Short mmCIF file of C-alpha atoms in Angstrom, two decimals:
data_model
loop_
_atom_site.label_atom_id
_atom_site.label_comp_id
_atom_site.label_asym_id
_atom_site.label_seq_id
_atom_site.Cartn_x
_atom_site.Cartn_y
_atom_site.Cartn_z
CA UNK A 1 -0.10 0.00 0.14
CA UNK A 2 2.66 2.39 1.30
CA UNK A 3 5.00 1.78 -2.07
CA UNK A 4 1.73 2.14 -4.35
CA UNK A 5 1.47 5.30 -2.48
CA UNK A 6 4.40 6.75 -2.91
CA UNK A 7 4.97 5.29 -6.69
CA UNK A 8 1.96 7.12 -7.56
CA UNK A 9 3.33 10.19 -6.22
CA UNK A 10 6.49 10.00 -7.77
CA UNK A 11 4.50 9.62 -10.63
CA UNK A 12 3.19 12.81 -10.13
CA UNK A 13 6.38 14.91 -9.36
CA UNK A 14 7.40 13.56 -12.59
CA UNK A 15 4.82 14.82 -14.87
CA UNK A 16 5.02 18.28 -12.71
CA UNK A 17 8.29 18.24 -13.23
CA UNK A 18 8.08 17.68 -17.11
CA UNK A 19 5.27 20.42 -16.70
CA UNK A 20 7.49 22.90 -15.21
CA UNK A 21 10.57 21.96 -17.47
CA UNK A 22 8.17 22.11 -21.01
CA UNK A 23 7.03 25.70 -19.58
CA UNK A 24 10.97 27.19 -18.64
CA UNK A 25 11.60 26.03 -22.58
CA UNK A 26 8.29 28.35 -23.93
CA UNK A 27 9.90 30.63 -22.12
CA UNK A 28 13.12 30.66 -22.75
CA UNK A 29 11.95 30.26 -26.64
CA UNK A 30 10.27 33.70 -25.86
CA UNK A 31 12.46 35.59 -24.65
CA UNK A 32 15.10 34.25 -27.75
CA UNK A 33 12.81 35.29 -30.05
CA UNK A 34 12.30 38.81 -28.89
CA UNK A 35 15.88 39.51 -27.90
CA UNK A 36 16.92 37.92 -31.60
CA UNK A 37 13.99 39.37 -33.93
CA UNK A 38 13.64 43.02 -32.58
CA UNK A 39 15.86 46.02 -33.52
CA UNK A 40 16.54 48.07 -35.66
CA UNK A 41 19.34 45.49 -38.36
CA UNK A 42 22.47 47.34 -39.50
CA UNK A 43 23.99 47.78 -42.93
CA UNK A 44 26.13 44.79 -41.59
CA UNK A 45 22.72 43.80 -41.26
CA UNK A 46 21.45 43.69 -44.30
CA UNK A 47 24.05 41.98 -45.79
CA UNK A 48 23.95 39.00 -43.81
CA UNK A 49 20.09 39.22 -44.36
CA UNK A 50 20.68 39.19 -47.93
CA UNK A 51 22.90 36.15 -47.52
CA UNK A 52 20.88 34.31 -45.30
CA UNK A 53 18.13 34.41 -48.12
CA UNK A 54 20.28 32.99 -50.95
CA UNK A 55 20.71 30.34 -48.28
CA UNK A 56 17.32 29.47 -46.96
CA UNK A 57 15.12 31.03 -49.67
CA UNK A 58 17.00 30.97 -53.08
CA UNK A 59 18.25 27.43 -52.65
CA UNK A 60 15.29 26.15 -51.75
CA UNK A 61 13.14 27.15 -54.82
CA UNK A 62 13.89 24.34 -56.70
CA UNK A 63 12.24 21.72 -54.83
CA UNK A 64 8.86 23.72 -53.56
CA UNK A 65 8.78 24.66 -57.01
CA UNK A 66 9.41 21.00 -58.28
CA UNK A 67 6.15 19.67 -55.73
CA UNK A 68 3.84 22.10 -56.20
CA UNK A 69 4.18 21.37 -59.91
CA UNK A 70 3.56 17.67 -59.78
CA UNK A 71 0.80 18.34 -57.20
CA UNK A 72 -0.76 20.71 -59.36
CA UNK A 73 -0.64 18.09 -61.74
CA UNK A 74 -1.44 15.29 -59.29
CA UNK A 75 -4.49 17.45 -58.32
CA UNK A 76 -5.73 18.16 -62.27
CA UNK A 77 -5.72 14.24 -62.77
CA UNK A 78 -7.67 13.46 -59.96
CA UNK A 79 -10.27 15.86 -59.90
CA UNK A 80 -10.86 15.44 -63.99
CA UNK A 81 -11.71 11.78 -63.16
CA UNK A 82 -14.28 12.89 -59.95
CA UNK A 83 -15.53 16.28 -61.86
CA UNK A 84 -15.87 14.59 -65.00
CA UNK A 85 -18.74 11.96 -64.09
CA UNK A 86 -20.75 14.55 -63.45
CA UNK A 87 -20.06 16.84 -66.63
CA UNK A 88 -18.55 19.41 -64.72
CA UNK A 89 -14.94 19.26 -65.48
CA UNK A 90 -15.14 23.12 -66.42
CA UNK A 91 -15.09 23.46 -62.75
CA UNK A 92 -11.27 21.72 -62.89
CA UNK A 93 -9.20 25.49 -62.38
CA UNK A 94 -11.57 26.83 -60.21
CA UNK A 95 -10.83 23.08 -58.36
CA UNK A 96 -6.54 23.16 -58.36
CA UNK A 97 -7.25 26.90 -57.35
CA UNK A 98 -8.75 26.72 -54.26
CA UNK A 99 -7.26 23.72 -53.41
CA UNK A 100 -4.25 24.60 -53.63
CA UNK A 101 -3.82 28.92 -52.31
CA UNK A 102 -6.10 27.76 -49.19
CA UNK A 103 -4.02 24.36 -48.18
CA UNK A 104 -2.17 22.63 -49.83
CA UNK A 105 0.37 25.15 -51.10
CA UNK A 106 1.64 26.38 -47.24
CA UNK A 107 1.18 23.32 -45.52
CA UNK A 108 3.40 21.71 -48.40
CA UNK A 109 5.71 24.28 -49.00
CA UNK A 110 5.98 24.71 -44.95
CA UNK A 111 6.96 21.08 -44.80
CA UNK A 112 9.04 20.93 -46.72
CA UNK A 113 10.93 24.55 -45.86
CA UNK A 114 11.21 22.98 -42.58
CA UNK A 115 13.45 19.37 -44.19
CA UNK A 116 15.40 21.50 -46.54
CA UNK A 117 15.84 24.54 -44.90
CA UNK A 118 15.01 24.19 -41.25
CA UNK A 119 16.85 21.17 -40.59
CA UNK A 120 19.65 22.92 -41.91
CA UNK A 121 19.84 25.56 -40.13
CA UNK A 122 19.43 24.03 -36.70
CA UNK A 123 22.63 21.90 -37.58
CA UNK A 124 24.48 24.41 -39.06
CA UNK A 125 24.18 27.09 -35.94
CA UNK A 126 23.96 23.93 -33.57
CA UNK A 127 27.67 23.18 -34.86
CA UNK A 128 28.51 26.79 -34.40
CA UNK A 129 27.80 26.29 -30.97
CA UNK A 130 29.53 22.89 -30.34
CA UNK A 131 32.98 24.51 -31.94
CA UNK A 132 33.26 27.13 -29.54
CA UNK A 133 32.34 29.55 -32.02
CA UNK A 134 29.21 31.36 -30.59
CA UNK A 135 31.66 31.58 -27.95
CA UNK A 136 34.32 33.14 -29.09
CA UNK A 137 31.67 35.61 -31.09
CA UNK A 138 29.87 36.93 -27.58
CA UNK A 139 33.72 37.02 -26.27
CA UNK A 140 34.82 39.24 -29.30
CA UNK A 141 31.38 41.52 -27.62
CA UNK A 142 29.40 40.43 -30.82
CA UNK A 143 25.79 39.64 -29.28
CA UNK A 144 25.09 35.75 -31.77
CA UNK A 145 21.62 36.43 -31.22
CA UNK A 146 22.11 39.70 -33.35
CA UNK A 147 25.14 38.27 -35.71
CA UNK A 148 23.91 34.32 -36.56
CA UNK A 149 20.08 34.57 -34.93
CA UNK A 150 18.52 37.40 -36.45
CA UNK A 151 19.61 37.29 -39.96
CA UNK A 152 18.25 33.59 -40.23
CA UNK A 153 14.70 34.22 -38.55
CA UNK A 154 14.33 37.41 -41.13
CA UNK A 155 15.00 35.10 -43.96
CA UNK A 156 12.73 32.19 -42.86
CA UNK A 157 10.13 34.73 -41.74
CA UNK A 158 10.05 36.81 -45.56
CA UNK A 159 11.59 33.48 -47.73
CA UNK A 160 8.66 31.14 -46.60
CA UNK A 161 5.50 33.25 -47.81
CA UNK A 162 7.41 33.81 -51.56
CA UNK A 163 7.93 30.11 -52.12
CA UNK A 164 4.37 29.24 -50.72
CA UNK A 165 2.84 32.08 -53.50
CA UNK A 166 5.45 29.95 -55.71
CA UNK A 167 4.24 27.43 -55.01
CA UNK A 168 0.70 28.30 -55.46
CA UNK A 169 1.60 29.59 -59.24
CA UNK A 170 3.89 26.30 -60.46
CA UNK A 171 1.15 24.29 -59.16
CA UNK A 172 -2.02 26.06 -61.23
CA UNK A 173 0.59 25.64 -64.11
CA UNK A 174 0.80 21.84 -63.64
CA UNK A 175 -3.30 21.39 -63.07
CA UNK A 176 -3.31 23.87 -66.50
CA UNK A 177 -1.45 21.11 -68.11
CA UNK A 178 -2.87 17.71 -67.51
CA UNK A 179 -6.33 18.96 -67.31
CA UNK A 180 -6.29 21.55 -70.54
CA UNK A 181 -3.80 20.25 -72.68
CA UNK A 182 -3.72 16.18 -71.75
CA UNK A 183 -6.96 15.80 -70.95
CA UNK A 184 -8.60 18.36 -73.28
CA UNK A 185 -10.57 20.59 -70.07
CA UNK A 186 -11.86 24.02 -72.16
CA UNK A 187 -9.09 26.80 -71.98
CA UNK A 188 -11.59 28.97 -71.47
CA UNK A 189 -13.77 27.80 -69.04
CA UNK A 190 -10.61 26.05 -66.46
CA UNK A 191 -9.04 30.85 -66.14
CA UNK A 192 -12.75 32.03 -66.16
CA UNK A 193 -14.02 29.63 -64.07
CA UNK A 194 -10.89 29.70 -61.49
CA UNK A 195 -11.09 34.05 -62.15
CA UNK A 196 -14.60 33.86 -61.13
CA UNK A 197 -14.39 31.85 -57.63
CA UNK A 198 -11.38 32.39 -55.98
CA UNK A 199 -11.67 35.74 -53.99
CA UNK A 200 -8.02 37.53 -53.67
CA UNK A 201 -8.82 38.31 -49.73
CA UNK A 202 -10.28 35.36 -48.55
CA UNK A 203 -8.38 32.89 -51.05
CA UNK A 204 -4.94 34.26 -51.90
CA UNK A 205 -5.21 36.90 -48.47
CA UNK A 206 -5.73 34.07 -46.14
CA UNK A 207 -3.35 31.13 -48.00
CA UNK A 208 -0.46 34.11 -47.69
CA UNK A 209 -1.44 34.63 -43.73
CA UNK A 210 -0.62 30.92 -43.13
CA UNK A 211 2.33 31.42 -44.51
CA UNK A 212 3.39 33.63 -42.17
CA UNK A 213 2.50 31.80 -39.65
CA UNK A 214 3.64 29.06 -40.72
CA UNK A 215 7.01 30.64 -41.46
CA UNK A 216 7.57 32.42 -38.23
CA UNK A 217 6.80 29.60 -36.87
CA UNK A 218 9.52 26.83 -38.21
CA UNK A 219 11.94 29.21 -38.45
CA UNK A 220 11.92 29.75 -34.99
CA UNK A 221 11.61 26.55 -33.74
CA UNK A 222 14.50 25.56 -36.19
CA UNK A 223 17.07 28.42 -34.94
CA UNK A 224 16.33 27.51 -31.10
CA UNK A 225 16.86 23.93 -31.20
CA UNK A 226 20.12 24.89 -33.03
CA UNK A 227 20.40 27.28 -30.51
CA UNK A 228 19.93 26.17 -27.25
CA UNK A 229 20.97 21.89 -28.38
CA UNK A 230 23.15 20.18 -25.95
CA UNK A 231 26.73 20.38 -28.22
CA UNK A 232 27.40 17.37 -28.79
CA UNK A 233 27.15 15.32 -32.00
CA UNK A 234 24.53 13.45 -30.36
CA UNK A 235 22.76 16.75 -29.28
CA UNK A 236 22.88 18.17 -33.13
CA UNK A 237 21.38 15.36 -34.54
CA UNK A 238 18.56 15.21 -31.69
CA UNK A 239 17.78 18.41 -32.19
CA UNK A 240 18.33 17.91 -36.27
CA UNK A 241 15.01 15.43 -35.71
CA UNK A 242 13.18 17.45 -33.05
CA UNK A 243 12.99 20.67 -35.82
CA UNK A 244 11.52 18.11 -38.25
CA UNK A 245 8.95 16.19 -36.43
CA UNK A 246 7.65 19.48 -34.20
CA UNK A 247 7.86 22.06 -36.80
CA UNK A 248 5.47 19.14 -39.08
CA UNK A 249 2.75 18.66 -36.19
CA UNK A 250 2.59 22.58 -35.33
CA UNK A 251 1.90 23.17 -39.14
CA UNK A 252 -0.42 20.41 -39.53
CA UNK A 253 -1.87 21.60 -36.49
CA UNK A 254 -2.43 25.44 -36.36
CA UNK A 255 -3.75 24.96 -39.95
CA UNK A 256 -6.33 22.83 -38.74
CA UNK A 257 -6.93 26.05 -36.51
CA UNK A 258 -6.51 28.26 -38.62
CA UNK A 259 -8.79 26.70 -41.73
CA UNK A 260 -12.17 26.58 -38.98
CA UNK A 261 -11.72 30.25 -38.27
CA UNK A 262 -10.81 31.58 -41.88
CA UNK A 263 -13.48 29.06 -43.64
CA UNK A 264 -15.18 26.74 -40.78
CA UNK A 265 -17.14 29.70 -40.78
CA UNK A 266 -16.63 29.92 -36.55
CA UNK B 1 53.94 48.80 -6.97
CA UNK B 2 50.08 51.00 -5.83
CA UNK B 3 49.12 49.87 -9.15
CA UNK B 4 45.47 48.57 -8.48
CA UNK B 5 44.93 44.89 -9.59
CA UNK B 6 43.16 44.27 -13.04
CA UNK B 7 41.14 41.60 -11.72
CA UNK B 8 39.49 41.29 -8.41
CA UNK B 9 37.96 37.53 -7.41
CA UNK B 10 36.41 37.28 -4.36
CA UNK B 11 34.55 34.58 -2.16
CA UNK B 12 33.73 33.04 -5.90
CA UNK B 13 31.02 29.71 -5.30
CA UNK B 14 30.25 27.80 -8.42
CA UNK B 15 28.17 24.73 -8.64
CA UNK B 16 27.28 22.26 -12.01
CA UNK B 17 23.45 20.21 -10.12
CA UNK B 18 25.11 18.47 -6.99
CA UNK B 19 28.93 19.12 -7.68
CA UNK B 20 30.89 22.46 -6.40
CA UNK B 21 33.76 23.27 -8.34
CA UNK B 22 34.34 26.75 -6.66
CA UNK B 23 34.12 27.18 -2.99
CA UNK B 24 35.68 30.04 -1.90
CA UNK B 25 37.84 30.79 -4.99
CA UNK B 26 40.08 34.40 -3.61
CA UNK B 27 43.03 36.05 -6.54
CA UNK B 28 43.83 39.01 -7.53
CA UNK B 29 45.62 38.80 -10.97
CA UNK B 30 48.02 41.96 -11.57
CA UNK B 31 47.82 44.61 -14.23
CA UNK B 32 50.35 43.85 -17.00
CA UNK B 33 51.53 40.37 -15.90
CA UNK B 34 50.85 37.00 -16.78
CA UNK B 35 49.33 34.78 -14.24
CA UNK B 36 48.97 31.65 -14.90
CA UNK B 37 46.09 29.32 -13.46
CA UNK B 38 47.01 25.86 -12.76
CA UNK B 39 45.87 22.76 -11.75
CA UNK B 40 45.09 18.92 -12.53
CA UNK B 41 42.68 18.55 -15.11
CA UNK B 42 38.66 18.32 -13.95
CA UNK B 43 39.00 21.41 -11.46
CA UNK B 44 37.60 23.86 -13.26
CA UNK B 45 39.82 26.37 -14.94
CA UNK B 46 38.12 26.47 -17.78
CA UNK B 47 34.98 27.61 -15.78
CA UNK B 48 36.76 29.91 -13.82
CA UNK B 49 37.90 31.93 -17.26
CA UNK B 50 34.02 31.21 -18.45
CA UNK B 51 33.29 33.48 -15.19
CA UNK B 52 36.11 36.06 -15.75
CA UNK B 53 34.67 36.45 -18.98
CA UNK B 54 30.77 36.60 -17.42
CA UNK B 55 29.30 33.88 -19.98
CA UNK B 56 28.55 31.85 -15.99
CA UNK B 57 27.31 33.24 -13.25
CA UNK B 58 28.33 32.37 -9.73
CA UNK B 59 26.39 31.08 -6.69
CA UNK B 60 28.19 33.61 -4.74
CA UNK B 61 30.43 36.03 -5.28
CA UNK B 62 32.14 38.00 -7.68
CA UNK B 63 34.60 39.07 -9.88
CA UNK B 64 35.97 42.35 -10.63
CA UNK B 65 38.02 43.63 -14.43
CA UNK B 66 38.95 46.64 -13.72
CA UNK B 67 36.87 47.79 -11.06
CA UNK B 68 33.25 46.74 -12.40
CA UNK B 69 31.37 43.91 -11.83
CA UNK B 70 31.17 41.66 -14.56
CA UNK B 71 28.16 40.12 -13.37
CA UNK B 72 26.15 42.98 -12.08
CA UNK B 73 26.75 44.31 -16.09
CA UNK B 74 23.44 45.19 -18.79
CA UNK B 75 24.03 42.94 -21.38
CA UNK B 76 25.39 45.47 -23.55
CA UNK B 77 27.65 47.19 -20.71
CA UNK B 78 29.08 43.36 -20.55
CA UNK B 79 29.80 42.95 -24.36
CA UNK B 80 31.64 46.56 -24.14
CA UNK B 81 33.64 45.20 -21.38
CA UNK B 82 34.31 42.29 -23.86
CA UNK B 83 35.94 44.66 -26.05
CA UNK B 84 38.42 45.35 -23.90
CA UNK B 85 39.53 41.22 -24.13
CA UNK B 86 40.61 38.84 -26.12
CA UNK B 87 40.13 34.32 -25.35
CA UNK B 88 41.93 31.91 -26.64
CA UNK B 89 40.09 28.89 -26.95
CA UNK B 90 41.64 25.45 -26.57
CA UNK B 91 39.81 25.03 -30.03
CA UNK B 92 41.04 28.05 -31.57
CA UNK B 93 36.94 28.40 -32.08
CA UNK B 94 37.57 29.92 -35.48
CA UNK B 95 34.72 31.30 -37.79
CA UNK B 96 34.41 28.95 -40.17
CA UNK B 97 32.44 30.02 -43.14
CA UNK B 98 35.42 32.88 -43.32
CA UNK B 99 39.75 32.52 -44.57
CA UNK B 100 42.32 32.95 -42.06
CA UNK B 101 42.23 36.44 -43.07
CA UNK B 102 38.68 37.03 -42.27
CA UNK B 103 38.51 35.54 -38.96
CA UNK B 104 41.24 37.68 -37.69
CA UNK B 105 39.54 41.48 -39.87
CA UNK B 106 36.27 40.23 -38.01
CA UNK B 107 36.69 42.36 -34.45
CA UNK B 108 37.85 44.99 -36.55
CA UNK B 109 34.71 44.86 -38.28
CA UNK B 110 32.09 44.67 -36.22
CA UNK B 111 33.37 47.31 -33.92
CA UNK B 112 35.27 50.10 -35.79
CA UNK B 113 34.72 51.50 -38.56
CA UNK B 114 38.02 51.50 -40.55
CA UNK B 115 38.90 52.07 -44.07
CA UNK B 116 38.88 48.64 -45.66
CA UNK B 117 42.80 49.37 -46.67
CA UNK B 118 43.52 50.17 -42.60
CA UNK B 119 41.73 46.94 -42.06
CA UNK B 120 44.14 45.31 -44.22
CA UNK B 121 47.29 46.51 -42.47
CA UNK B 122 46.29 45.93 -38.98
CA UNK B 123 45.43 42.14 -40.19
CA UNK B 124 48.63 41.73 -42.26
CA UNK B 125 50.89 42.78 -39.11
CA UNK B 126 48.56 40.12 -37.03
CA UNK B 127 49.10 37.82 -38.48
CA UNK B 128 53.04 38.74 -39.75
CA UNK B 129 53.28 38.56 -35.52
CA UNK B 130 52.34 34.90 -35.39
CA UNK B 131 54.10 34.14 -38.56
CA UNK B 132 51.12 33.56 -41.25
CA UNK B 133 50.74 35.90 -43.00
CA UNK B 134 51.16 33.90 -45.72
CA UNK B 135 48.24 31.44 -44.84
CA UNK B 136 45.56 34.46 -45.08
CA UNK B 137 43.80 32.66 -47.52
CA UNK B 138 43.16 29.72 -46.43
CA UNK B 139 40.19 28.49 -44.19
CA UNK B 140 39.93 27.08 -40.31
CA UNK B 141 39.67 23.52 -42.64
CA UNK B 142 43.03 24.03 -44.59
CA UNK B 143 45.00 24.74 -40.82
CA UNK B 144 46.36 22.60 -38.47
CA UNK B 145 45.85 23.06 -34.82
CA UNK B 146 49.11 24.52 -34.07
CA UNK B 147 48.33 26.83 -36.88
CA UNK B 148 44.67 27.57 -36.04
CA UNK B 149 46.03 28.25 -32.48
CA UNK B 150 48.22 31.31 -33.59
CA UNK B 151 45.28 32.36 -36.32
CA UNK B 152 42.84 32.26 -32.82
CA UNK B 153 45.56 34.06 -31.23
CA UNK B 154 46.28 37.11 -33.97
CA UNK B 155 42.90 37.67 -33.57
CA UNK B 156 42.60 37.95 -30.00
CA UNK B 157 44.84 40.36 -30.06
CA UNK B 158 43.16 42.18 -32.93
CA UNK B 159 41.58 45.28 -31.00
CA UNK B 160 44.78 45.44 -29.18
CA UNK B 161 42.81 44.80 -25.88
CA UNK B 162 43.81 45.45 -22.24
CA UNK B 163 43.20 41.44 -20.92
CA UNK B 164 44.02 38.06 -23.18
CA UNK B 165 42.27 34.84 -21.80
CA UNK B 166 44.03 31.75 -22.50
CA UNK B 167 42.51 28.24 -21.94
CA UNK B 168 44.96 25.34 -22.20
CA UNK B 169 47.62 27.09 -25.16
CA UNK B 170 49.46 24.22 -25.54
CA UNK B 171 47.36 21.10 -25.23
CA UNK B 172 48.10 18.55 -27.74
CA UNK B 173 50.90 20.81 -29.99
CA UNK B 174 53.72 19.69 -30.73
CA UNK B 175 57.10 20.87 -28.89
CA UNK B 176 57.90 23.10 -32.19
CA UNK B 177 54.33 24.75 -32.22
CA UNK B 178 54.34 24.41 -28.34
CA UNK B 179 57.72 26.25 -28.37
CA UNK B 180 56.36 28.72 -30.95
CA UNK B 181 53.21 29.74 -28.44
CA UNK B 182 55.40 29.93 -25.82
CA UNK B 183 57.27 32.39 -26.99
CA UNK B 184 54.77 34.86 -28.62
CA UNK B 185 52.69 34.69 -25.39
CA UNK B 186 55.11 35.43 -24.30
CA UNK B 187 56.08 38.06 -27.17
CA UNK B 188 52.88 39.64 -27.38
CA UNK B 189 52.41 40.20 -23.72
CA UNK B 190 55.79 42.21 -23.14
CA UNK B 191 55.13 44.36 -26.26
CA UNK B 192 51.85 45.12 -25.63
CA UNK B 193 51.99 45.35 -22.14
CA UNK B 194 48.90 43.24 -21.71
CA UNK B 195 47.58 41.22 -19.12
CA UNK B 196 47.20 38.15 -19.31
CA UNK B 197 45.92 34.90 -18.31
CA UNK B 198 47.06 31.89 -18.63
CA UNK B 199 45.09 28.38 -17.81
CA UNK B 200 47.00 25.21 -18.36
CA UNK B 201 48.52 22.06 -16.96
CA UNK B 202 51.60 21.85 -18.90
CA UNK B 203 54.08 22.86 -15.81
CA UNK B 204 57.52 23.80 -17.54
CA UNK B 205 56.32 25.69 -20.66
CA UNK B 206 53.58 27.52 -17.85
CA UNK B 207 56.84 28.31 -16.12
CA UNK B 208 58.54 29.63 -17.96
CA UNK B 209 56.17 32.89 -19.48
CA UNK B 210 54.35 33.26 -15.64
CA UNK B 211 55.48 36.07 -13.58
CA UNK B 212 52.59 34.68 -10.63
CA UNK B 213 50.85 31.34 -10.02
CA UNK B 214 47.60 30.62 -8.82
CA UNK B 215 47.74 26.48 -8.33
CA UNK B 216 44.08 25.35 -7.54
CA UNK B 217 42.03 21.62 -6.53
CA UNK B 218 39.13 20.48 -5.06
CA UNK B 219 37.54 24.61 -5.42
CA UNK B 220 40.00 26.28 -4.00
CA UNK B 221 43.14 28.03 -4.43
CA UNK B 222 45.98 25.53 -2.98
CA UNK B 223 49.11 27.54 -3.35
CA UNK B 224 50.41 31.05 -4.84
CA UNK B 225 53.37 32.78 -5.59
CA UNK B 226 56.35 33.37 -7.72
CA UNK B 227 57.27 30.30 -10.40
CA UNK B 228 60.34 30.21 -7.38
CA UNK B 229 58.38 30.17 -4.66
CA UNK B 230 56.24 27.35 -5.91
CA UNK B 231 58.45 25.45 -7.02
CA UNK B 232 60.71 25.23 -3.06
CA UNK B 233 56.90 24.41 -1.90
CA UNK B 234 56.32 21.73 0.77
CA UNK B 235 52.86 21.45 1.24
CA UNK B 236 52.14 17.60 -0.63
CA UNK B 237 49.34 18.43 -3.19
CA UNK B 238 51.65 21.30 -4.56
CA UNK B 239 55.29 19.32 -5.37
CA UNK B 240 52.64 16.21 -6.09
CA UNK B 241 51.43 18.81 -9.25
CA UNK B 242 54.98 21.06 -9.71
CA UNK B 243 56.97 17.34 -9.74
CA UNK B 244 54.40 15.24 -11.77
CA UNK B 245 54.17 12.99 -9.04
CA UNK B 246 51.85 10.23 -10.32
CA UNK B 247 50.50 9.61 -6.80
CA UNK B 248 49.84 11.55 -4.04
CA UNK B 249 47.52 13.61 -2.34
CA UNK B 250 45.41 13.65 -6.12
CA UNK B 251 45.65 9.20 -5.79
CA UNK B 252 46.41 7.55 -9.32
CA UNK B 253 42.74 6.03 -9.49
CA UNK B 254 39.60 6.77 -9.42
CA UNK B 255 37.59 5.65 -6.47
CA UNK B 256 36.94 2.29 -6.58
CA UNK B 257 35.95 -0.42 -4.37
CA UNK B 258 39.68 -2.38 -3.48
CA UNK B 259 41.23 -3.97 -6.12
CA UNK B 260 41.78 -7.59 -4.20
CA UNK B 261 38.34 -7.72 -3.78
CA UNK B 262 37.58 -6.38 -6.98
CA UNK B 263 39.52 -8.88 -9.27
CA UNK B 264 38.48 -11.69 -7.19
CA UNK B 265 35.01 -11.40 -6.01
CA UNK B 266 33.24 -12.31 -3.28
CA UNK B 267 33.80 -16.08 -4.07
CA UNK B 268 37.01 -15.56 -3.06
CA UNK B 269 36.52 -14.07 0.13
CA UNK B 270 33.84 -16.49 1.12
CA UNK B 271 36.89 -19.61 0.46
#
């Protein structure tokens, strides 16, 4: 009886400690974000940001655009086989565009971004920590939050929404290739149905808002995991995995919440 | 001499988890001299440097650098103070995305508005001092350990700091690079009137450059003095370390149960 009781309290203690640890980590991550993302960049800061835009944004273009193309093509193919049964294949353009703009582009681009750029950011910052580069920067009197973290954060914030828009554009073109060029949907109805049924603010705007939120969350997770990791090779590998897992879950969870608010009539 | 010491460490306590690393350390480090802090591995010498540099905060006690309490400064003031210090890391800690030239130029570029031509001259002067002017275009990955440490030394003194902290500068060096480093630290300290703090356990090299020594063990300063006085110190903890005796107050063996019992096991004891 005694041992059962103490077993129970031990379990509750563990749970409580886990909760405290989680809260503490969230607090650290919040302070970290505030300290690194807020502030006016210097001229050198701009240069570093441009450099990171290339690394984080431009180098992710290929994977994001190619994925967009294939997803657009698959959407058109699947959509056509269903719509044609109802004689509604003219609505293909609208279907492809709305699926991409509202859901697939923000979510898939964010997932790809977490895998391509997020993991690289974590590993890079983590390795800089493990090799004492961050410490030596501090000792030179340069704040690594401003010098290393801030340009990477801002590059992520800016580049993911742009990548998302690129994803949508290429996806819609992919849908056109399959639907119009291959399956023979009338070109006029593909475009005009799309034009008539896609609202700029509601559909394009909400998609961009989603991608802004995903950009913040994914980049934040990636750089924080890098900065906060245990500086060993095992620590780096764990943190890189955590970046991809946490970002993916956060993106999918937040997507549901935002969809409910934006399109669920709540 | 009535000059005030550059660094004063008062009653410093520090622990990691349950492990107490410092229990009331007191030190004064004179201006313009080479002070060595020695002790067996694992006594927290590097931790002490991090406490001096303000990267770790003590549980109790304080560290004054030129009269300023390091751990009570704001983040901004701490970074300003750090412009007056240089630190040589054991690993060199060079920035892997920059070449040798840019590594040494880094402190100049971020803290001064000097024109490029002047930055170039200053960097080449520092690289000349460590004998690596010809290696300016190499990346850190192309350098040997000794070269990396010399580049790091050039970077540490790029802003002509008043204080340089050396973390195990001689570890893992071949005899030639060791000799080079000893000469460099000595020459730089004298030429630039630097206050130097050398953390090391290489006795011969450290004794040859230090003006004053602190020996730490068990979280406390066990002895201090000039190299000559430490050499004749009778304290067994001091003489074991200074003369490199394998066994003594610092045991050769990590704590374990009796050897006989461990090898033969319980069965043998029963017989």
